Short mmCIF file of C-alpha atoms in Angstrom, two decimals:
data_model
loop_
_atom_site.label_atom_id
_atom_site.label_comp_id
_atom_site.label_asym_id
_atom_site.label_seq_id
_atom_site.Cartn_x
_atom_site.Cartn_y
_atom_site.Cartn_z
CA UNK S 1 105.31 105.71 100.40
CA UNK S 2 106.88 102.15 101.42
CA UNK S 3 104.12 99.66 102.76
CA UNK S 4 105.66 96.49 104.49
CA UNK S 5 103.48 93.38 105.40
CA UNK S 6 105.67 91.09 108.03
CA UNK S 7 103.61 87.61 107.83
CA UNK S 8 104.88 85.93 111.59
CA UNK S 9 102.45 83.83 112.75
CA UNK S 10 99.63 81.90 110.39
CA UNK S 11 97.66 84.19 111.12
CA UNK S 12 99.70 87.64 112.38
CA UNK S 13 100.41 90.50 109.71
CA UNK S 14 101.76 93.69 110.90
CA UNK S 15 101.40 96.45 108.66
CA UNK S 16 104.34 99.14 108.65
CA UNK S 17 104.30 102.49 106.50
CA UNK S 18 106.90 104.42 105.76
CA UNK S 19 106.54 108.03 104.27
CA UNK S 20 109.24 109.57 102.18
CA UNK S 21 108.69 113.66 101.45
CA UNK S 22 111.52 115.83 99.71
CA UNK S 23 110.71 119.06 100.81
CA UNK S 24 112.82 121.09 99.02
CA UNK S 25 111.39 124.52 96.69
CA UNK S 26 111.18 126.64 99.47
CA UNK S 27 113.15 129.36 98.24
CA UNK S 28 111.97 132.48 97.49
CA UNK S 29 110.99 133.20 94.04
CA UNK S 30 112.83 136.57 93.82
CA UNK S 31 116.06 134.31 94.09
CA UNK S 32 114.98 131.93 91.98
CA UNK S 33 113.61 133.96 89.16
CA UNK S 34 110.71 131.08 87.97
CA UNK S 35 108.13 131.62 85.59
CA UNK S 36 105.01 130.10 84.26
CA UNK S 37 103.99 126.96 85.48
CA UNK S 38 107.56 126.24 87.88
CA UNK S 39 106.57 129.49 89.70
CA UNK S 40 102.64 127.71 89.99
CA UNK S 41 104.53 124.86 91.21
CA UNK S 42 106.85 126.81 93.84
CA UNK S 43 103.94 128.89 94.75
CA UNK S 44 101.83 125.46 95.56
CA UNK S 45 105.40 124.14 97.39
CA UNK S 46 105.34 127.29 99.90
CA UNK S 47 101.97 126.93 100.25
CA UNK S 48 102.13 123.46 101.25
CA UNK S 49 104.65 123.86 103.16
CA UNK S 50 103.26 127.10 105.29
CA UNK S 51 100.43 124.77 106.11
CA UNK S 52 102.97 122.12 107.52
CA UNK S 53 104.43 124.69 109.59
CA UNK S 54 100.35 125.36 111.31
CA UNK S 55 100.23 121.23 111.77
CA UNK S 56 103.25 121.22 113.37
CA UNK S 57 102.55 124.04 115.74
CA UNK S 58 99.16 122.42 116.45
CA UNK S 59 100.49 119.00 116.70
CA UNK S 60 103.30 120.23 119.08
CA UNK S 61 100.71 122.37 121.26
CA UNK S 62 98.74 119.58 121.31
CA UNK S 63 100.88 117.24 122.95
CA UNK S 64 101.87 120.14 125.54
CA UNK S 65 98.47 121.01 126.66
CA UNK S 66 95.90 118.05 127.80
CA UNK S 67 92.64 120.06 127.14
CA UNK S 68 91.36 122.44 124.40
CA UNK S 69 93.80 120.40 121.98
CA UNK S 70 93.82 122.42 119.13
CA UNK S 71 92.60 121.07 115.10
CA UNK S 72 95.36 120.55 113.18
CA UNK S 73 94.90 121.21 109.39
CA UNK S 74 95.38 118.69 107.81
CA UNK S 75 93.08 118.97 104.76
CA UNK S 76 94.42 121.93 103.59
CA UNK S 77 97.48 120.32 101.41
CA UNK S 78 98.29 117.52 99.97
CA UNK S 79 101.60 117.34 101.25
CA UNK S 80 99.67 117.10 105.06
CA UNK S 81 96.67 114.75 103.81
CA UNK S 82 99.73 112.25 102.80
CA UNK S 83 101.46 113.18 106.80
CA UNK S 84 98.19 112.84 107.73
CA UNK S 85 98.99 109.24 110.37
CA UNK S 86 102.52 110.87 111.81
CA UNK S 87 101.15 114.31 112.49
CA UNK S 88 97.74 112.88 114.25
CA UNK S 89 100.44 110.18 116.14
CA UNK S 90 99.71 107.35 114.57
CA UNK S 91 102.59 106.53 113.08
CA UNK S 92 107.18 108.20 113.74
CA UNK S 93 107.53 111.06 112.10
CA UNK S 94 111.33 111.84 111.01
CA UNK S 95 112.96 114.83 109.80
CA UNK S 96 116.09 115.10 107.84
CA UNK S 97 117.06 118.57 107.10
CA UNK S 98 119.37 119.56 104.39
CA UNK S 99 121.35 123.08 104.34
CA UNK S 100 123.36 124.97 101.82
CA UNK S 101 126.66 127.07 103.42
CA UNK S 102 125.72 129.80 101.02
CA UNK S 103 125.05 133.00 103.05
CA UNK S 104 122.66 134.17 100.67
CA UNK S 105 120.11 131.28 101.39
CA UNK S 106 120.48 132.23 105.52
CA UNK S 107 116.87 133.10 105.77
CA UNK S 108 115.46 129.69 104.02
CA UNK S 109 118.42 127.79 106.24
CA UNK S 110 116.82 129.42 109.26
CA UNK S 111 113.07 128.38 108.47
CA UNK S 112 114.13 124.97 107.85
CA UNK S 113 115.96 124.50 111.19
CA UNK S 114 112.53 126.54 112.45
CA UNK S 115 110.36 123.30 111.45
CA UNK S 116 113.36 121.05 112.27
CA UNK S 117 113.34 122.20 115.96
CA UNK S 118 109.43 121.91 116.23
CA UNK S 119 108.70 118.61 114.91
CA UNK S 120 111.74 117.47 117.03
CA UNK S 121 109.38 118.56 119.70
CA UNK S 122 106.72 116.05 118.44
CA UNK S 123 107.13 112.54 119.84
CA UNK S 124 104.15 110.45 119.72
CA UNK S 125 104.26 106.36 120.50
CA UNK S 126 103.67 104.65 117.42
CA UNK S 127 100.75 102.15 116.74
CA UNK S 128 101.46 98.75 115.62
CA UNK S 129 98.97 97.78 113.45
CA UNK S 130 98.49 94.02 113.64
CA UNK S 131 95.55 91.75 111.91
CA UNK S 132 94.56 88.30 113.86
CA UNK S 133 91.89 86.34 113.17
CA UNK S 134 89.54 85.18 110.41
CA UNK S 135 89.60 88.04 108.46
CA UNK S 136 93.01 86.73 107.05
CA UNK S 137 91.84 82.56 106.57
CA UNK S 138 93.37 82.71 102.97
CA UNK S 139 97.08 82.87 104.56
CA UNK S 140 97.81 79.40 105.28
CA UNK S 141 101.60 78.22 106.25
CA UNK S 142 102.43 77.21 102.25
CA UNK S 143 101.78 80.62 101.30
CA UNK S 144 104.55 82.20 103.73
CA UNK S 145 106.66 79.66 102.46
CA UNK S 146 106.53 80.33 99.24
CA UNK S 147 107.35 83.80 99.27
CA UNK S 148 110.59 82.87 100.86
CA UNK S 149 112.03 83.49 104.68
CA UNK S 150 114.98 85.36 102.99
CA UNK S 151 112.64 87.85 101.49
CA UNK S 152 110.79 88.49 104.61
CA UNK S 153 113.79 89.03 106.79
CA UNK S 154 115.05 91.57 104.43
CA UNK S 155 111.69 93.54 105.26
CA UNK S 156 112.50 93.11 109.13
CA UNK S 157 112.36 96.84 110.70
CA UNK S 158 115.83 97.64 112.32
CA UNK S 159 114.77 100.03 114.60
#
């Protein structure tokens, strides 16, 4: 997780978050012929990432449908508590799927592009958050110049 603080104004800070999840381990343990505590750790993987699949489908239903909108379980993984702002639309969620040519791994290739094609589905508005006011008297002018305009342009977001 990447957490950028843009200091504009004396008293303006926009707070941007940006999520980074490899989700790769979803092959099936037959294929991959783990034991002990890497087939724990594949089992928790699968399970994490069956319960991605449900918040997608909820969060995608959701966004179809203007009434009855559907829970969307987040709470049941950790992988989905830390998704938790870009599945409930607070926040861009982006996919970037990897896939191997091998024919053997067809099947995990075509659950992949399953959750690719849903959560391409999902497009919420993000939320800037920005701070004014009081809350933030300790920023004064000599403290944004101290850290530098060089540094903070780096931060700028390019999209």
């Amino acid at each position: 997780m990447l957490h950028v603080i843009k200091f504009s104004l004396p008293n303006l800070i926009t707070h941007k978050t940006y999520r980074f999840c490899d989700l790769a381990g979803s092959e099936r343990q037959t294929k991959t012929n783990c034991e002990g505590s890497r087939l724990k750790e594949a089992q928790q993987i699968n399970k994490s990432l069956v319960v991605l699949g449900r918040c997608l489908d909820a969060a995608n239903s959701n966004l179809q449908k203007k009434a009855n909108q559907d829970v969307i379980p987040i709470r049941e993984s950790k992988l989905t508590m830390l998704l938790q702002p870009p599945l409930l639309g607070k926040e861009k969620l982006c996919m970037i799927v990897a896939l191997t040519p091998i024919e053997q791994f067809f099947e995990e290739n075509m659950n992949v592009l399953n959750y690719a094609s849903i959560a391409k589905n999902i497009v919420y508005k993000s939320q800037i958050k920005k701070d004014v006011g009081r809350r933030f008297s300790w920023f004064t002018s000599t403290n944004y110049e101290s850290r530098g305009n060089d540094q903070l342009d780096l931060m700028e977001d390019p999209f």
